[in-house]
CSV table of C-alpha atoms in Angstrom, one decimal:
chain,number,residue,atom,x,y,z
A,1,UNK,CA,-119.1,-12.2,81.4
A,2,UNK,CA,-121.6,-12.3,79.1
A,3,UNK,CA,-125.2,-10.5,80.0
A,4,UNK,CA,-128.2,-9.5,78.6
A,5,UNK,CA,-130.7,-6.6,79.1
A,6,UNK,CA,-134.3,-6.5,78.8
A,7,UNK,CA,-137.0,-3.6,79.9
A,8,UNK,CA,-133.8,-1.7,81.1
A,9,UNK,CA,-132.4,-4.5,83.5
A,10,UNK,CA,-129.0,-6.4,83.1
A,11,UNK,CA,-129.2,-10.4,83.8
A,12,UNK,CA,-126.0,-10.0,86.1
A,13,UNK,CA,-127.9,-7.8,88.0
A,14,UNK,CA,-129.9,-10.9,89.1
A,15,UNK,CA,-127.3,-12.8,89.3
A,16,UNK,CA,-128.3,-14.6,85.9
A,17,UNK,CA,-125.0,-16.4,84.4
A,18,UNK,CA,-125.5,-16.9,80.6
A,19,UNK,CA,-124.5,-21.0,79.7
A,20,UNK,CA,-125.3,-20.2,75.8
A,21,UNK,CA,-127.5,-18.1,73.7
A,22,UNK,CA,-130.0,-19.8,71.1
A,23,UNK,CA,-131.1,-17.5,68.2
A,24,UNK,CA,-133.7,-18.0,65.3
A,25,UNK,CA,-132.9,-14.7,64.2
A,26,UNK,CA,-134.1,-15.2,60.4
A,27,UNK,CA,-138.1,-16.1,60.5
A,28,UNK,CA,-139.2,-17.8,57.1
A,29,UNK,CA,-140.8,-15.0,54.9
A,30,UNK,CA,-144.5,-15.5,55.5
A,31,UNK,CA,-146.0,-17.4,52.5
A,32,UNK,CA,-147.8,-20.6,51.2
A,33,UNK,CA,-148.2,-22.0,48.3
A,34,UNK,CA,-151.2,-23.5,46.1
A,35,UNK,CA,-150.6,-26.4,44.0
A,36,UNK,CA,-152.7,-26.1,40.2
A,37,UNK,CA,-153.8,-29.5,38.8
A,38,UNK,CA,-152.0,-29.5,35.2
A,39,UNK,CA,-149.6,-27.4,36.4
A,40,UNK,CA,-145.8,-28.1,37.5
A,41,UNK,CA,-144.8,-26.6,40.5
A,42,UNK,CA,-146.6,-24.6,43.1
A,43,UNK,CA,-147.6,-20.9,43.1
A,44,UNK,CA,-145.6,-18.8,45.1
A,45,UNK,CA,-149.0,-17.0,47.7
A,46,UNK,CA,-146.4,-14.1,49.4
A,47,UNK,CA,-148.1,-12.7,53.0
A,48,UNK,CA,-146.0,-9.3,52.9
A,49,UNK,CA,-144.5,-10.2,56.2
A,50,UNK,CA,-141.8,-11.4,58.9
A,51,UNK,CA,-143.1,-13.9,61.8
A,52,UNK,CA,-141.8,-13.5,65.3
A,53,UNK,CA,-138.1,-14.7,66.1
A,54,UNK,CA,-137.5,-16.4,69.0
A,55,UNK,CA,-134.2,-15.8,71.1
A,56,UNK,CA,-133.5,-17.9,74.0
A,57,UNK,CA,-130.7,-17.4,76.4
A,58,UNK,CA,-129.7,-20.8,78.9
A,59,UNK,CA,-129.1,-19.4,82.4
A,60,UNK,CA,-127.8,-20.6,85.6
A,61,UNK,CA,-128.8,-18.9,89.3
A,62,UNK,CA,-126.6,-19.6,92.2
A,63,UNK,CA,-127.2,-20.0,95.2
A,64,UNK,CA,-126.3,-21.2,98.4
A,65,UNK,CA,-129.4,-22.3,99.4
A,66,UNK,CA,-132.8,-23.9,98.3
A,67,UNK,CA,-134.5,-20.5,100.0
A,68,UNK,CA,-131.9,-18.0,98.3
A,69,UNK,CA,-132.6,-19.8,95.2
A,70,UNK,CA,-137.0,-19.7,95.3
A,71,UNK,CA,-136.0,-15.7,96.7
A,72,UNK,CA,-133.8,-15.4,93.3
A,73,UNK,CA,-135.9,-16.8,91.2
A,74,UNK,CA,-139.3,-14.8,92.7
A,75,UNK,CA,-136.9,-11.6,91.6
A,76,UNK,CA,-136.1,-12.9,88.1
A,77,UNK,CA,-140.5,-13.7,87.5
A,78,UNK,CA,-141.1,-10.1,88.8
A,79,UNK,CA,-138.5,-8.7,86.3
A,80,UNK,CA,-139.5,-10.8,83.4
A,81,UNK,CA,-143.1,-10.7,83.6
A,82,UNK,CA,-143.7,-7.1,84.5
A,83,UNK,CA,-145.5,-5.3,81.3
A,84,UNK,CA,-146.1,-8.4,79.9
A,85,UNK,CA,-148.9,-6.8,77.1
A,86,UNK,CA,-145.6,-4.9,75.1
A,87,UNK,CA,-142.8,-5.5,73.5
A,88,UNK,CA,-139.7,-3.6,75.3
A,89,UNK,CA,-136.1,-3.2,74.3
A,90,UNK,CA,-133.5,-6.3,74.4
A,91,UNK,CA,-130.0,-6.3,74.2
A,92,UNK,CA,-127.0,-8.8,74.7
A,93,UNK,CA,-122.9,-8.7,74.9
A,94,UNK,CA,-123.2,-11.1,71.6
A,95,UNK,CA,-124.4,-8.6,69.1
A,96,UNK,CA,-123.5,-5.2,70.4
A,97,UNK,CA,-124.5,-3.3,67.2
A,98,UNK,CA,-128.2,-4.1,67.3
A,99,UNK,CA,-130.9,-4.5,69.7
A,100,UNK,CA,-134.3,-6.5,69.7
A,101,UNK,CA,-138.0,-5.3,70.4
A,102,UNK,CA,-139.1,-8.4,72.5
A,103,UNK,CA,-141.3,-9.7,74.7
A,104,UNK,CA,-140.8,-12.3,77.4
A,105,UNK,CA,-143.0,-15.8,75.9
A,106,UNK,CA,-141.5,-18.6,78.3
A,107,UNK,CA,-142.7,-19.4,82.1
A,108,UNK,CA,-141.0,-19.9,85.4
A,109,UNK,CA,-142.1,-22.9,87.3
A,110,UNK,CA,-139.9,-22.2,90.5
A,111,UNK,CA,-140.5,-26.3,91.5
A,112,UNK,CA,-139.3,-27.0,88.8
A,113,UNK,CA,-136.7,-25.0,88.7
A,114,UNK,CA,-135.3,-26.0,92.3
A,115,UNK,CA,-135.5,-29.6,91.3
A,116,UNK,CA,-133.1,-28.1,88.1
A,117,UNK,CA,-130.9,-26.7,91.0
A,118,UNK,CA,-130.9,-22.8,89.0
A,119,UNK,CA,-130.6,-24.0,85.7
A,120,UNK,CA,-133.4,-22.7,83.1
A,121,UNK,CA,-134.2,-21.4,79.9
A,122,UNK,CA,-135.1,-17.9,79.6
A,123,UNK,CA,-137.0,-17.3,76.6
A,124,UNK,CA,-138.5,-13.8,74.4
A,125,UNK,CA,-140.7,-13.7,71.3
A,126,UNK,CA,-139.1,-10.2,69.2
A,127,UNK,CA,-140.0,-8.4,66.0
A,128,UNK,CA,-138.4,-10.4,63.4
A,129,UNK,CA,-135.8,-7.3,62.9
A,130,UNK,CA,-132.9,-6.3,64.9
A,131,UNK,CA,-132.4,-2.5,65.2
A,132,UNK,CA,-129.1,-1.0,64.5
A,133,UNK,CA,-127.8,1.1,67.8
A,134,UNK,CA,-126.4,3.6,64.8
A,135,UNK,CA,-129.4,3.5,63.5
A,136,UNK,CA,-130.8,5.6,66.8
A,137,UNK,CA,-128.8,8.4,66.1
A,138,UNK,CA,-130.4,12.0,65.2
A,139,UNK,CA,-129.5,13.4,62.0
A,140,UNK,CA,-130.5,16.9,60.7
A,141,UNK,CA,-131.5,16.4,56.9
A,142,UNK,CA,-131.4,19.7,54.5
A,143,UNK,CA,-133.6,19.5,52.2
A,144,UNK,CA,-132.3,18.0,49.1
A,145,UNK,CA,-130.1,16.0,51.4
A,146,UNK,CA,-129.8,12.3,51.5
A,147,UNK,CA,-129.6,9.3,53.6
A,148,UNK,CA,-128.0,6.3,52.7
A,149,UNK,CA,-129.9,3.0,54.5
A,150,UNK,CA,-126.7,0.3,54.4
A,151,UNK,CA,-129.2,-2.7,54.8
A,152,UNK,CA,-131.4,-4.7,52.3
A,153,UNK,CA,-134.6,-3.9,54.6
A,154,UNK,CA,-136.5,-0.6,54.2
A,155,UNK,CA,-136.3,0.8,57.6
A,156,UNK,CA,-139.4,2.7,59.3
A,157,UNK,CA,-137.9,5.7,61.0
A,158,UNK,CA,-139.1,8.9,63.0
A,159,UNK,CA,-139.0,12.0,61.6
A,160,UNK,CA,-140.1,16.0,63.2
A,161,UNK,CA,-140.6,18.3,60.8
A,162,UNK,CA,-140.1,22.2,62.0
A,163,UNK,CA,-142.1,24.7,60.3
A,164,UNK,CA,-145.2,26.7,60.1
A,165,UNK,CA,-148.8,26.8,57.8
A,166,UNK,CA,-148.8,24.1,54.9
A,167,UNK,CA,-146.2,21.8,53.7
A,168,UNK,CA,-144.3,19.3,51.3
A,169,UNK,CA,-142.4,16.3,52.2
A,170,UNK,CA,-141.0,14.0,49.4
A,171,UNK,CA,-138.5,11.1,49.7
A,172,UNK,CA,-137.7,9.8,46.3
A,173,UNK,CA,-135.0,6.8,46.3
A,174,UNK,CA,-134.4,3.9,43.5
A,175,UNK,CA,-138.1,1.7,44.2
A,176,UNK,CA,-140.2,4.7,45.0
A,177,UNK,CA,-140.9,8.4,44.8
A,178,UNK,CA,-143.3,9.3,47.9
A,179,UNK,CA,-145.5,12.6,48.6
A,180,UNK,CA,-147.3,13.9,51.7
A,181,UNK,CA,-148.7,16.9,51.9
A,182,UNK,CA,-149.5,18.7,55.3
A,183,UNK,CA,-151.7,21.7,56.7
A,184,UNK,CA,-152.0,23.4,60.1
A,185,UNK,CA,-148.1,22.6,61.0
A,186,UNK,CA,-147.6,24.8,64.0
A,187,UNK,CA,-144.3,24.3,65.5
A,188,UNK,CA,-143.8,20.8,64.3
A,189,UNK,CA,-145.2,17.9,63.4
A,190,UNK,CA,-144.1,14.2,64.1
A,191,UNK,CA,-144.0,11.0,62.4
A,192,UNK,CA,-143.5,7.7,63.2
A,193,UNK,CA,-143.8,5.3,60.7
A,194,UNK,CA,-143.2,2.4,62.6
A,195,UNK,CA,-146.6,3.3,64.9
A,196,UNK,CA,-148.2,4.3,61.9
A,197,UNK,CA,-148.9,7.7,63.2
A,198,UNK,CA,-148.7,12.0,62.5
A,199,UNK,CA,-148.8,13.5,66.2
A,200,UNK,CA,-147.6,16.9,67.8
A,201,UNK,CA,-146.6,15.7,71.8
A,202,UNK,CA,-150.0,13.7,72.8
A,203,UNK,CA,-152.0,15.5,70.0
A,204,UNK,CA,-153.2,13.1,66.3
A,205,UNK,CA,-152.3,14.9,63.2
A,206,UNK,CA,-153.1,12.6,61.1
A,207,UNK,CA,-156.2,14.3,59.7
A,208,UNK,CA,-154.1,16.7,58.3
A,209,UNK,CA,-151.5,14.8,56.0
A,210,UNK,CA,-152.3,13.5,52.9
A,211,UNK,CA,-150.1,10.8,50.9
A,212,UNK,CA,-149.6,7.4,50.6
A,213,UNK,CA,-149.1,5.1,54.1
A,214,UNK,CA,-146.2,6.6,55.6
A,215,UNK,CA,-142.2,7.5,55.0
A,216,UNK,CA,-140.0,4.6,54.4
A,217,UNK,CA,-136.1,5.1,53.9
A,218,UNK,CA,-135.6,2.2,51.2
A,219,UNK,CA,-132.0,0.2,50.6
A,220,UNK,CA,-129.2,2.8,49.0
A,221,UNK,CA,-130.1,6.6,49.2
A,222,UNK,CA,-133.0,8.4,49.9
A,223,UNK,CA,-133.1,12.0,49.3
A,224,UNK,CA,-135.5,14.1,51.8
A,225,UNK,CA,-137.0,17.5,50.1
A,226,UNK,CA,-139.4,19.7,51.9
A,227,UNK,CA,-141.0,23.1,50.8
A,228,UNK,CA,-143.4,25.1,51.8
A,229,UNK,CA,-143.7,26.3,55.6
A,230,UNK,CA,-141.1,23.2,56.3
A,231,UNK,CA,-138.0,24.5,57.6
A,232,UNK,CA,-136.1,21.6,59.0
A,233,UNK,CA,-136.2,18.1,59.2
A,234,UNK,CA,-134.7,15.6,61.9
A,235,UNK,CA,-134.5,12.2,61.3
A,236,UNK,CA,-134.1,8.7,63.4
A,237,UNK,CA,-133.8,6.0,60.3
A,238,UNK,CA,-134.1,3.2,62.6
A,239,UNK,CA,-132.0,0.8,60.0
A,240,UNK,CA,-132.7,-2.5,60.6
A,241,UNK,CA,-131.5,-6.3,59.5
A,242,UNK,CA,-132.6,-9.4,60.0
């Protein structure tokens, strides 16, 4: 039986029974266009950016009863509308390999949903990328070692850098060749380029890295090379598709 997961529950838990899965899972590259008198055609006006995709699953609650079914349904609200201000992780029997980052965007009427008899649409708003499951995986990176990202999208991963005193991280692949320099490591130092953030536990770092944005494994190889008080490097790549 098919199921899906979000903030760490299973539907079947519920009792949800899936009836079909709707996916918009390629959002429209963000961009508009501007028409020039004279001119054929229309100027391409790119955003830099991915829209929300919406994934909707068609569900059906049974119940023996109109009181089971309201008590069902009460459980289902509390499930999907606890932490309603983030996005948490989504998964589904459909598409083993990947995952979403989603957030729950319809709304439960449970009226309306008696007078359905259990049948309803359960509906999230995700980050226009799914997430690889391999993609999760820990891998220890020597330096002058390489990872090769398998999809067309540059991925944003996490990376902890052991070491001690001042550093050198560089990631050079085919589109870019990317410096940071860092003082004060002590211990290690974490990156997260998805949060846009240098931290040590609960502690910013960030005023002590210089370089351009943040790390970004790019499609085909990057190689990672550290020097300096850097002694080991453990990276998440986080590889995503659309």
């Amino acid at each position: 039986m098919n199921s899906f997961t979000y903030n760490g529950i299973r539907s079947s838990d519920l009792g949800l029974r899936i009836e079909s899965k709707d996916v918009f899972s390629a959002p429209g590259y963000d961009t508009s266009f501007q028409s020039i008198p004279g001119r054929n055609g229309d100027l391409i006006l790119p955003n830099g950016r991915y829209p929300n995709a919406q994934v909707a699953y068609s569900v059906f609650l049974p119940a023996k009863s109109l009181s089971e079914l309201a008590d069902k349904i009460t459980a289902v609200k509390a499930w999907l509308y606890t932490e309603p201000d983030r996005y948490h992780i989504l998964k589904d029997t459909y598409d083993a390999a990947y995952f979403r980052k989603a957030v729950y965007s319809g709304k439960l009427d449970i009226e309306d949903e008696l007078n359905r008899i259990g049948v309803f649409t359960v509906s999230f708003s995700c980050l226009p990328f799914r997430y690889s499951e391999a993609g999760q995986n820990e891998t220890v990176v020597e330096s002058g070692g390489t990872l090769l990202n398998p999809a067309p999208f540059s991925s944003a991963p996490y990376i902890r850098l052991e070491g001690s005193g001042k550093g050198t991280l560089t990631i050079q692949s085919a589109s870019a060749n990317e410096i940071w320099n860092f003082t004060g490591i002590d211990g290690y130092i974490e990156i997260d380029s998805e949060q846009m953030n240098f931290y040590k536990g609960t502690e910013p770092k960030n005023d002590t890295v210089t370089g351009s944005g943040f790390p970004m494994l790019h499609p085909g190889k990057n190689t990672l090379s550290y020097s300096g008080g850097i002694t080991k490097a453990t990276v998440i790549p986080r590889w995503v598709m659309l």
